Every structure is written in structure tokens, then in C-alpha cells.
Amino acid sequence: MKKLCAISLLLAFLLCGCAQNAPVEREIFAMDTLMTLRVWGDDDDVAAAVSEINRLDALLSVTDENSEIYALNRDGTAEFSLDTFELLNKAVAVSRRTDGAFDPTVYPLVEIWGFTKEEQRVPSQGEIDAALSRVGYEQLERELDVTCVSMDGKIDLGGIAKGYAAQKVVELLQSRGIETAFLSLGGNVQTLGSKPDGAPWLVGIADPSAPSQAIACLRFHDSLALVTSGGYQRYFEENGVRYHHILDPKTGYPADSGLASVTVLAHDGALADGLSTALFVMGMEKATALWRESDDFEAVFITKDGAIFATDGAASLLTDCECTVIER
Ligand code: AMP
Ligand code: MG
């Protein structure tokens, strides 16, 4: 079995600021991915941002034996801190909106495909059926009246935790008086404010067939979360077939909706992250229908054959590419 792993990323390009406007920059590895923080503040602000990410990682990690999520998955019951509780509620809200295309109880499936381990493999249909019987966000939804949860299933917040962390870091920096920041947490970009030199933020969308290159570029000022989910970000191959890490909770197999990637733009980082995973599973037709009845996100879709489609709000920010605009 040949294992291939591509680092998940939105390519981030920043125009250089002049010297007095230069940000403090830090690279860290957390939540299983490389993160870059650029903060127009001082070292203490960046240190506070890093500890916030590490604090959330320690609560939410599915593999850290000391995390609250690990405790629930091991014991079937756990007492959650307010952050974990808030994120579980946000996750369930995305599940409801997307008819379960995003499902935080997907972990039994993630486990049998081996996506949290080194060894990935195609499970048998019997294993998939057994895992599917334990997947369903409704069981979690029923439990979420109080911060103590008991359930038979297992939780994986990997599809939403980085977006939540970016959101929390932005809120923390704001509370410290910071007006400008650029965060890239793996595939999750979140900006705070406008660049002091007046230049726009430029964020590239990775080309799914050549992920180190950008297929398109988004240009904007102000605060925004931009999150990409793509089949190219983590996958393995077996007998010449590629299997990626975004699973369809209805079939138990990697989602096969005709999309190579989805980028979601929203003001809330957790929402952008949860929705990017969900829209990838749903495919363009259902995703577009959801967008038409919503007013809190925009999206860019790249199909498996390389065509780019963008909702009208996202299309107005796109440069350096030809795209088909999806109208309301
Ligand atoms: P993302 O890169 O944000 O799309 O998240 C992908 C990760 O979320 C996977 O590596 C799994 O840990 C988890 N995941 C996979 N499929 C789903 C799904 N349908 N709903 C929620 N989480 C998922
Ligand atoms: Mg996601």
C-alpha cells in the first residue's frame, strides 16, 4: 500500500508592509498541522495566541489521551469545559443545517479507515456497516443540554476545530487591543482588520491537482475566515485507487460528489470550517441550494475536472482566474 499525504493548505501571500508596520511572525505545529501567525502587535500577543491554540488542542484532540474528546471516546461519558461544549453545539448546528453531511460523530468511520493513524487501509463492508451504526449527530444533539455527555458513539472535531481555534485567537487578540492579524492554521486562514499599509489581503486557493500552486486568488480588506476542504489534502492509494479523508456519513466511504475542493468564506471561523467539510460532501448542487437559503457564507468550488465556480459574493473577490458565477 502506498501512502501519500499532502499537507493541507491555503497558500497565503502577504504583501510586505513597511518596516514600522511589520508584524511579529511565528510558525508552530499544533492540531496536527503547520500554522503561521502574523500579528501586528508584540511578542507577548503572539505568545498569548500560541498558548490559546495549544490550550484548545489539549481539550479537543482526538489522539491526546488527556483531552476531553479522548475521554468521551474512551469512557462513553465526559464532563466538558465551556469551550468544548460551545464547539460541540456549533458542530451540531452545522450538522443540522447540512442534513448530516457534516457529522462530528464520524469518528468510528475515521478510525477504521485509519486516518488518525499511520496505517491507512480500505475497511471491509462489514466494518463500514458496524461503524455506520454508531454514526449519527442526533445522539449527540440529545445529550447537549448539559456539559456532561454520555453516548455510544465517538466524536471527531477535526473538521471544525482549527476554524474554531482561529476564531478564538482572533477574539483573544481583539481583547488585547490588536487590530490586525493574519492566521493560517493549516487550511484555515483568518484575518483580523485591514493591513496598516492599506494593501489588500491576498489569499491563494491551492490547485487540487498541484497543491503547491494557486489556482485562484482572493483579494479583500478586513476580517474574514477562509477555509478549504479538499480531497487532495490527506489521502492514500490502494490498488491504484485514491481514498481521501473526508467521509460521507451516509455511505461510510470517502465523499464522491464531483468536487476536488471547496473554499468557504464566512465571518465565523468555526462555521467556515464546518461548512467547508459539509459542502465538499454535499456536492455543488446541494451546496448551492444551501447557499441560496443562507446569508452567512460564500463559497468557491473546484470540480474534479478543474472548473471553478463561485457564489456571487466570493466571485467579486476572486482574481487571476476564470470562474462561473453562481447567482442567487
Ligand atoms: P476538513 O479538512 O476541515 O474538511 O476536515 C476533515 C477532517 O474532519 C477529517 O480528517 C476527519 O477527521 C473529519 N471528518 C471527515 N469526514 C467528516 C464529516 N463528514 N463530518 C465531520 N468531520 C469529518
Ligand atoms: Mg472543515
Short mmCIF file of C-alpha atoms and ligand atoms in Angstrom, two decimals:
data_model
loop_
_atom_site.label_atom_id
_atom_site.label_comp_id
_atom_site.label_asym_id
_atom_site.label_seq_id
_atom_site.Cartn_x
_atom_site.Cartn_y
_atom_site.Cartn_z
CA MET A 1 0.00 0.00 0.00
CA LYS A 2 1.36 3.36 -0.96
CA LYS A 3 0.66 6.13 1.46
CA LEU A 4 0.62 9.64 0.23
CA CYS A 5 -0.01 12.63 2.30
CA ALA A 6 -0.26 16.17 1.10
CA ILE A 7 -0.11 18.98 3.59
CA SER A 8 -3.41 20.77 3.78
CA LEU A 9 -3.02 24.35 2.94
CA LEU A 10 -4.42 27.51 1.63
CA LEU A 11 -1.48 29.25 0.07
CA ALA A 12 -1.14 32.55 1.77
CA PHE A 13 0.51 35.51 0.16
CA LEU A 14 1.07 38.71 2.03
CA LEU A 15 2.26 41.92 0.52
CA CYS A 16 5.17 43.25 2.59
CA GLY A 17 4.32 46.08 4.93
CA CYS A 18 6.73 48.91 5.52
CA ALA A 19 9.14 48.49 8.45
CA GLN A 20 7.12 50.19 11.18
CA ASN A 21 4.08 48.15 10.18
CA ALA A 22 5.85 44.79 10.15
CA PRO A 23 4.03 42.01 12.03
CA VAL A 24 5.51 39.63 14.57
CA GLU A 25 5.54 36.23 12.90
CA ARG A 26 5.59 32.75 14.44
CA GLU A 27 5.32 29.24 12.96
CA ILE A 28 4.11 26.41 15.18
CA PHE A 29 2.97 22.82 14.75
CA ALA A 30 -0.35 22.17 16.50
CA MET A 31 -3.61 20.35 15.77
CA ASP A 32 -1.61 18.04 13.51
CA THR A 33 -0.71 20.82 11.10
CA LEU A 34 1.71 23.66 10.44
CA MET A 35 0.40 27.05 11.49
CA THR A 36 1.63 30.56 10.73
CA LEU A 37 0.64 33.52 12.88
CA ARG A 38 1.32 37.12 11.87
CA VAL A 39 0.26 39.64 14.47
CA TRP A 40 0.63 43.39 14.26
CA GLY A 41 1.46 43.56 17.95
CA ASP A 42 4.32 42.42 20.19
CA ASP A 43 5.89 39.12 21.25
CA ASP A 44 3.52 38.79 24.22
CA ASP A 45 0.50 38.98 21.90
CA VAL A 46 1.87 36.19 19.72
CA ALA A 47 2.76 34.12 22.80
CA ALA A 48 -0.82 34.52 24.05
CA ALA A 49 -2.15 33.40 20.66
CA VAL A 50 0.10 30.33 20.67
CA SER A 51 -0.97 29.32 24.16
CA GLU A 52 -4.62 29.71 23.21
CA ILE A 53 -4.12 27.31 20.28
CA ASN A 54 -2.26 24.83 22.48
CA ARG A 55 -4.94 25.08 25.17
CA LEU A 56 -7.71 24.29 22.66
CA ASP A 57 -5.67 21.50 21.06
CA ALA A 58 -5.27 19.89 24.51
CA LEU A 59 -9.06 19.97 25.01
CA LEU A 60 -10.19 18.91 21.55
CA SER A 61 -7.59 16.49 20.20
CA VAL A 62 -8.89 13.07 19.27
CA THR A 63 -5.50 11.43 19.84
CA ASP A 64 -4.24 13.17 23.01
CA GLU A 65 -5.00 10.82 25.91
CA ASN A 66 -5.58 13.78 28.22
CA SER A 67 -8.15 15.59 26.06
CA GLU A 68 -11.85 15.86 26.86
CA ILE A 69 -12.76 14.35 23.49
CA TYR A 70 -10.41 11.42 24.10
CA ALA A 71 -12.08 10.86 27.50
CA LEU A 72 -15.55 10.71 25.91
CA ASN A 73 -14.39 8.34 23.17
CA ARG A 74 -12.68 6.05 25.72
CA ASP A 75 -15.23 6.10 28.54
CA GLY A 76 -18.51 6.87 26.74
CA THR A 77 -19.04 9.77 29.13
CA ALA A 78 -17.23 13.02 29.89
CA GLU A 79 -17.58 16.39 31.58
CA PHE A 80 -16.82 19.17 29.11
CA SER A 81 -15.33 22.60 29.62
CA LEU A 82 -17.25 25.54 28.17
CA ASP A 83 -15.07 25.69 25.03
CA THR A 84 -15.62 22.04 24.14
CA PHE A 85 -19.31 22.40 24.91
CA GLU A 86 -19.60 25.52 22.74
CA LEU A 87 -17.80 23.86 19.84
CA LEU A 88 -19.94 20.70 20.07
CA ASN A 89 -23.01 22.91 19.87
CA LYS A 90 -21.62 24.73 16.83
CA ALA A 91 -20.77 21.37 15.23
CA VAL A 92 -24.28 20.02 15.77
CA ALA A 93 -25.75 23.24 14.34
CA VAL A 94 -23.73 22.70 11.13
CA SER A 95 -24.87 19.04 11.05
CA ARG A 96 -28.49 20.14 11.28
CA ARG A 97 -28.10 22.74 8.54
CA THR A 98 -26.38 20.28 6.20
CA ASP A 99 -28.62 17.30 6.87
CA GLY A 100 -25.74 15.40 8.47
CA ALA A 101 -23.19 15.93 5.66
CA PHE A 102 -21.03 17.33 8.45
CA ASP A 103 -21.20 14.95 11.38
CA PRO A 104 -18.93 15.20 14.46
CA THR A 105 -19.84 11.60 15.39
CA VAL A 106 -17.99 10.34 12.28
CA TYR A 107 -15.03 9.07 14.34
CA PRO A 108 -15.84 5.30 14.17
CA LEU A 109 -15.51 5.63 10.37
CA VAL A 110 -12.35 7.76 10.56
CA GLU A 111 -10.83 5.08 12.82
CA ILE A 112 -11.48 2.11 10.54
CA TRP A 113 -10.06 3.97 7.53
CA GLY A 114 -7.01 4.69 9.71
CA PHE A 115 -6.92 8.42 9.06
CA THR A 116 -5.78 9.22 12.60
CA LYS A 117 -3.03 6.58 12.42
CA GLU A 118 -0.03 5.90 10.23
CA GLU A 119 -1.64 2.79 8.71
CA GLN A 120 -4.49 3.60 6.35
CA ARG A 121 -6.46 0.88 4.59
CA VAL A 122 -9.78 0.16 2.91
CA PRO A 123 -12.06 -1.47 5.52
CA SER A 124 -14.42 -4.34 4.73
CA GLN A 125 -18.11 -3.60 4.10
CA GLY A 126 -18.85 -5.36 7.42
CA GLU A 127 -16.57 -2.97 9.27
CA ILE A 128 -18.14 0.01 7.49
CA ASP A 129 -21.68 -1.15 8.35
CA ALA A 130 -20.73 -1.66 12.00
CA ALA A 131 -19.12 1.81 12.17
CA LEU A 132 -22.08 3.42 10.37
CA SER A 133 -24.45 2.07 13.02
CA ARG A 134 -22.58 4.22 15.59
CA VAL A 135 -22.57 7.41 13.50
CA GLY A 136 -25.37 10.00 13.78
CA TYR A 137 -25.20 13.50 15.24
CA GLU A 138 -28.72 13.16 16.69
CA GLN A 139 -27.39 11.10 19.64
CA LEU A 140 -25.01 13.95 20.49
CA GLU A 141 -27.71 16.57 19.95
CA ARG A 142 -29.93 14.84 22.53
CA GLU A 143 -27.12 14.93 25.09
CA LEU A 144 -26.12 18.56 24.72
CA ASP A 145 -28.49 20.10 27.28
CA VAL A 146 -25.77 19.92 29.89
CA THR A 147 -21.96 19.88 29.78
CA CYS A 148 -21.82 16.23 30.89
CA VAL A 149 -22.30 13.96 27.87
CA SER A 150 -22.78 10.18 27.66
CA MET A 151 -23.04 8.40 24.34
CA ASP A 152 -22.33 5.19 22.49
CA GLY A 153 -20.66 6.87 19.51
CA LYS A 154 -17.33 8.66 19.20
CA ILE A 155 -16.55 12.27 18.36
CA ASP A 156 -14.04 13.78 15.94
CA LEU A 157 -13.88 17.58 15.77
CA GLY A 158 -11.07 17.56 13.18
CA GLY A 159 -13.41 19.06 10.60
CA ILE A 160 -14.16 22.18 12.67
CA ALA A 161 -11.58 22.61 15.47
CA LYS A 162 -8.99 24.61 13.51
CA GLY A 163 -11.62 27.12 12.40
CA TYR A 164 -12.84 27.42 15.98
CA ALA A 165 -9.28 27.93 17.22
CA ALA A 166 -8.67 30.67 14.63
CA GLN A 167 -11.88 32.38 15.74
CA LYS A 168 -10.91 32.19 19.42
CA VAL A 169 -7.42 33.54 18.70
CA VAL A 170 -8.87 36.50 16.80
CA GLU A 171 -11.20 37.22 19.73
CA LEU A 172 -8.31 36.96 22.19
CA LEU A 173 -6.14 39.33 20.13
CA GLN A 174 -9.02 41.81 19.88
CA SER A 175 -9.39 41.73 23.66
CA ARG A 176 -5.68 42.65 23.86
CA GLY A 177 -6.27 45.68 21.65
CA ILE A 178 -4.82 44.16 18.48
CA GLU A 179 -6.42 45.48 15.28
CA THR A 180 -4.58 43.48 12.62
CA ALA A 181 -3.60 39.83 12.33
CA PHE A 182 -3.27 37.09 9.73
CA LEU A 183 -3.60 33.47 10.84
CA SER A 184 -3.07 30.42 8.68
CA LEU A 185 -3.89 27.27 10.65
CA GLY A 186 -3.32 24.54 8.07
CA GLY A 187 -6.08 25.01 5.51
CA ASN A 188 -7.74 27.69 7.62
CA VAL A 189 -6.99 31.36 7.05
CA GLN A 190 -8.47 34.04 9.25
CA THR A 191 -7.73 37.75 9.02
CA LEU A 192 -8.38 40.46 11.59
CA GLY A 193 -8.83 44.00 10.34
CA SER A 194 -7.11 45.67 7.40
CA LYS A 195 -3.39 45.83 6.76
CA PRO A 196 -1.89 49.01 8.19
CA ASP A 197 -0.34 49.95 4.84
CA GLY A 198 -3.72 49.78 3.13
CA ALA A 199 -2.76 46.85 0.89
CA PRO A 200 -5.32 44.07 0.48
CA TRP A 201 -5.01 40.59 1.93
CA LEU A 202 -4.23 38.14 -0.86
CA VAL A 203 -5.07 34.51 -0.22
CA GLY A 204 -4.43 31.85 -2.82
CA ILE A 205 -6.63 28.79 -3.29
CA ALA A 206 -4.48 25.71 -3.87
CA ASP A 207 -4.78 23.93 -7.21
CA PRO A 208 -6.10 20.46 -6.21
CA SER A 209 -4.04 18.83 -8.96
CA ALA A 210 -0.83 20.72 -7.99
CA PRO A 211 -1.40 21.83 -4.39
CA SER A 212 1.81 23.84 -4.07
CA GLN A 213 0.45 26.24 -6.71
CA ALA A 214 -2.51 28.58 -6.56
CA ILE A 215 -5.38 28.11 -9.00
CA ALA A 216 -7.05 31.36 -7.95
CA CYS A 217 -6.53 34.25 -5.60
CA LEU A 218 -8.91 36.05 -3.25
CA ARG A 219 -8.30 39.75 -2.67
CA PHE A 220 -10.02 41.61 0.13
CA HIS A 221 -9.64 44.01 3.05
CA ASP A 222 -10.98 43.47 6.59
CA SER A 223 -11.77 40.47 8.76
CA LEU A 224 -12.71 37.16 7.15
CA ALA A 225 -12.33 33.41 7.65
CA LEU A 226 -11.47 31.34 4.56
CA VAL A 227 -11.35 27.57 4.88
CA THR A 228 -10.64 24.99 2.19
CA SER A 229 -11.57 21.31 2.32
CA GLY A 230 -10.12 19.14 -0.42
CA GLY A 231 -9.65 15.50 -1.25
CA TYR A 232 -6.00 16.25 -2.11
CA GLN A 233 -5.17 17.32 1.47
CA ARG A 234 -4.90 13.86 3.03
CA TYR A 235 -5.27 10.57 1.21
CA PHE A 236 -3.78 7.17 0.50
CA GLU A 237 -3.81 4.89 -2.51
CA GLU A 238 -4.60 1.19 -2.61
CA ASN A 239 -4.65 -0.89 -5.78
CA GLY A 240 -4.38 2.31 -7.81
CA VAL A 241 -7.46 3.90 -6.22
CA ARG A 242 -7.18 7.10 -4.20
CA TYR A 243 -9.10 7.32 -0.90
CA HIS A 244 -9.26 10.68 0.85
CA HIS A 245 -10.10 11.71 4.42
CA ILE A 246 -13.46 13.46 4.04
CA LEU A 247 -16.03 10.75 4.62
CA ASP A 248 -19.67 10.69 3.64
CA PRO A 249 -21.51 9.84 6.89
CA LYS A 250 -24.31 8.22 4.84
CA THR A 251 -22.17 5.73 2.89
CA GLY A 252 -19.10 5.37 5.12
CA TYR A 253 -16.83 5.94 2.10
CA PRO A 254 -14.79 8.99 1.09
CA ALA A 255 -17.24 11.56 -0.29
CA ASP A 256 -17.51 11.36 -4.06
CA SER A 257 -19.51 14.42 -5.02
CA GLY A 258 -17.60 15.55 -8.10
CA LEU A 259 -15.68 18.22 -6.19
CA ALA A 260 -11.92 18.46 -5.75
CA SER A 261 -12.15 21.26 -3.19
CA VAL A 262 -14.46 23.78 -1.57
CA THR A 263 -13.40 27.08 -0.02
CA VAL A 264 -15.88 28.71 2.34
CA LEU A 265 -15.76 32.40 3.28
CA ALA A 266 -17.56 33.48 6.45
CA HIS A 267 -17.16 35.81 9.38
CA ASP A 268 -17.15 32.95 11.89
CA GLY A 269 -14.13 30.63 11.64
CA ALA A 270 -15.85 27.54 13.05
CA LEU A 271 -18.79 27.97 10.69
CA ALA A 272 -16.45 28.33 7.69
CA ASP A 273 -14.56 25.19 8.72
CA GLY A 274 -17.62 23.02 9.41
CA LEU A 275 -19.31 24.16 6.22
CA SER A 276 -16.26 23.56 4.02
CA THR A 277 -16.25 19.91 5.06
CA ALA A 278 -20.03 19.66 4.67
CA LEU A 279 -20.22 21.31 1.23
CA PHE A 280 -17.47 19.02 -0.04
CA VAL A 281 -19.61 16.03 0.98
CA MET A 282 -22.84 17.53 -0.39
CA GLY A 283 -21.56 18.40 -3.86
CA MET A 284 -22.24 21.57 -5.79
CA GLU A 285 -25.96 21.22 -6.39
CA LYS A 286 -26.97 20.70 -2.75
CA ALA A 287 -24.29 23.13 -1.54
CA THR A 288 -25.61 25.84 -3.86
CA ALA A 289 -29.18 25.24 -2.66
CA LEU A 290 -27.97 25.68 0.95
CA TRP A 291 -26.13 28.89 0.00
CA ARG A 292 -29.29 30.30 -1.63
CA GLU A 293 -31.22 29.92 1.62
CA SER A 294 -28.36 31.31 3.76
CA ASP A 295 -26.83 34.73 4.26
CA ASP A 296 -23.74 33.91 6.33
CA PHE A 297 -21.27 32.36 3.87
CA GLU A 298 -19.92 32.41 0.33
CA ALA A 299 -18.06 29.61 -1.46
CA VAL A 300 -15.65 28.72 -4.25
CA PHE A 301 -15.98 25.24 -5.74
CA ILE A 302 -13.34 23.47 -7.81
CA THR A 303 -14.65 20.45 -9.63
CA LYS A 304 -12.65 17.29 -10.28
CA ASP A 305 -12.15 18.42 -13.87
CA GLY A 306 -10.65 21.73 -12.74
CA ALA A 307 -13.56 24.11 -13.38
CA ILE A 308 -14.04 26.95 -10.88
CA PHE A 309 -17.49 28.04 -9.69
CA ALA A 310 -18.02 30.85 -7.19
CA THR A 311 -21.08 32.25 -5.43
CA ASP A 312 -21.55 35.88 -6.42
CA GLY A 313 -20.14 37.25 -3.14
CA ALA A 314 -16.98 35.14 -3.49
CA ALA A 315 -16.65 35.85 -7.22
CA SER A 316 -16.36 39.57 -6.51
CA LEU A 317 -13.17 38.85 -4.50
CA LEU A 318 -11.60 36.40 -6.98
CA THR A 319 -8.70 37.44 -9.17
CA ASP A 320 -6.31 35.63 -11.51
CA CYS A 321 -8.78 33.02 -12.70
CA GLU A 322 -11.78 32.40 -14.86
CA CYS A 323 -14.81 31.26 -12.93
CA THR A 324 -18.50 30.66 -13.44
CA VAL A 325 -20.53 32.87 -11.14
CA ILE A 326 -23.39 31.26 -9.19
CA GLU A 327 -26.19 33.82 -8.84
CA ARG A 328 -28.81 33.89 -6.08
P1 AMP B 1 -11.64 19.33 6.89
O1 AMP B 1 -10.22 19.27 6.44
O2 AMP B 1 -11.97 20.54 7.71
O3 AMP B 1 -12.60 19.15 5.77
O4 AMP B 1 -11.86 18.15 7.90
C1 AMP B 1 -11.57 16.82 7.58
C2 AMP B 1 -11.46 16.02 8.86
O5 AMP B 1 -12.73 16.02 9.52
C3 AMP B 1 -11.12 14.56 8.62
O6 AMP B 1 -9.72 14.36 8.67
C4 AMP B 1 -11.85 13.87 9.76
O7 AMP B 1 -11.09 13.96 10.94
C5 AMP B 1 -13.09 14.71 9.91
N1 AMP B 1 -14.20 14.32 9.03
C6 AMP B 1 -14.17 13.51 7.92
N2 AMP B 1 -15.39 13.45 7.35
C7 AMP B 1 -16.21 14.23 8.11
C8 AMP B 1 -17.58 14.57 8.03
N3 AMP B 1 -18.39 14.14 7.05
N4 AMP B 1 -18.10 15.39 9.01
C9 AMP B 1 -17.31 15.86 10.01
N5 AMP B 1 -15.99 15.58 10.12
C10 AMP B 1 -15.45 14.79 9.18
MG MG B 2 -13.68 21.70 7.87
#
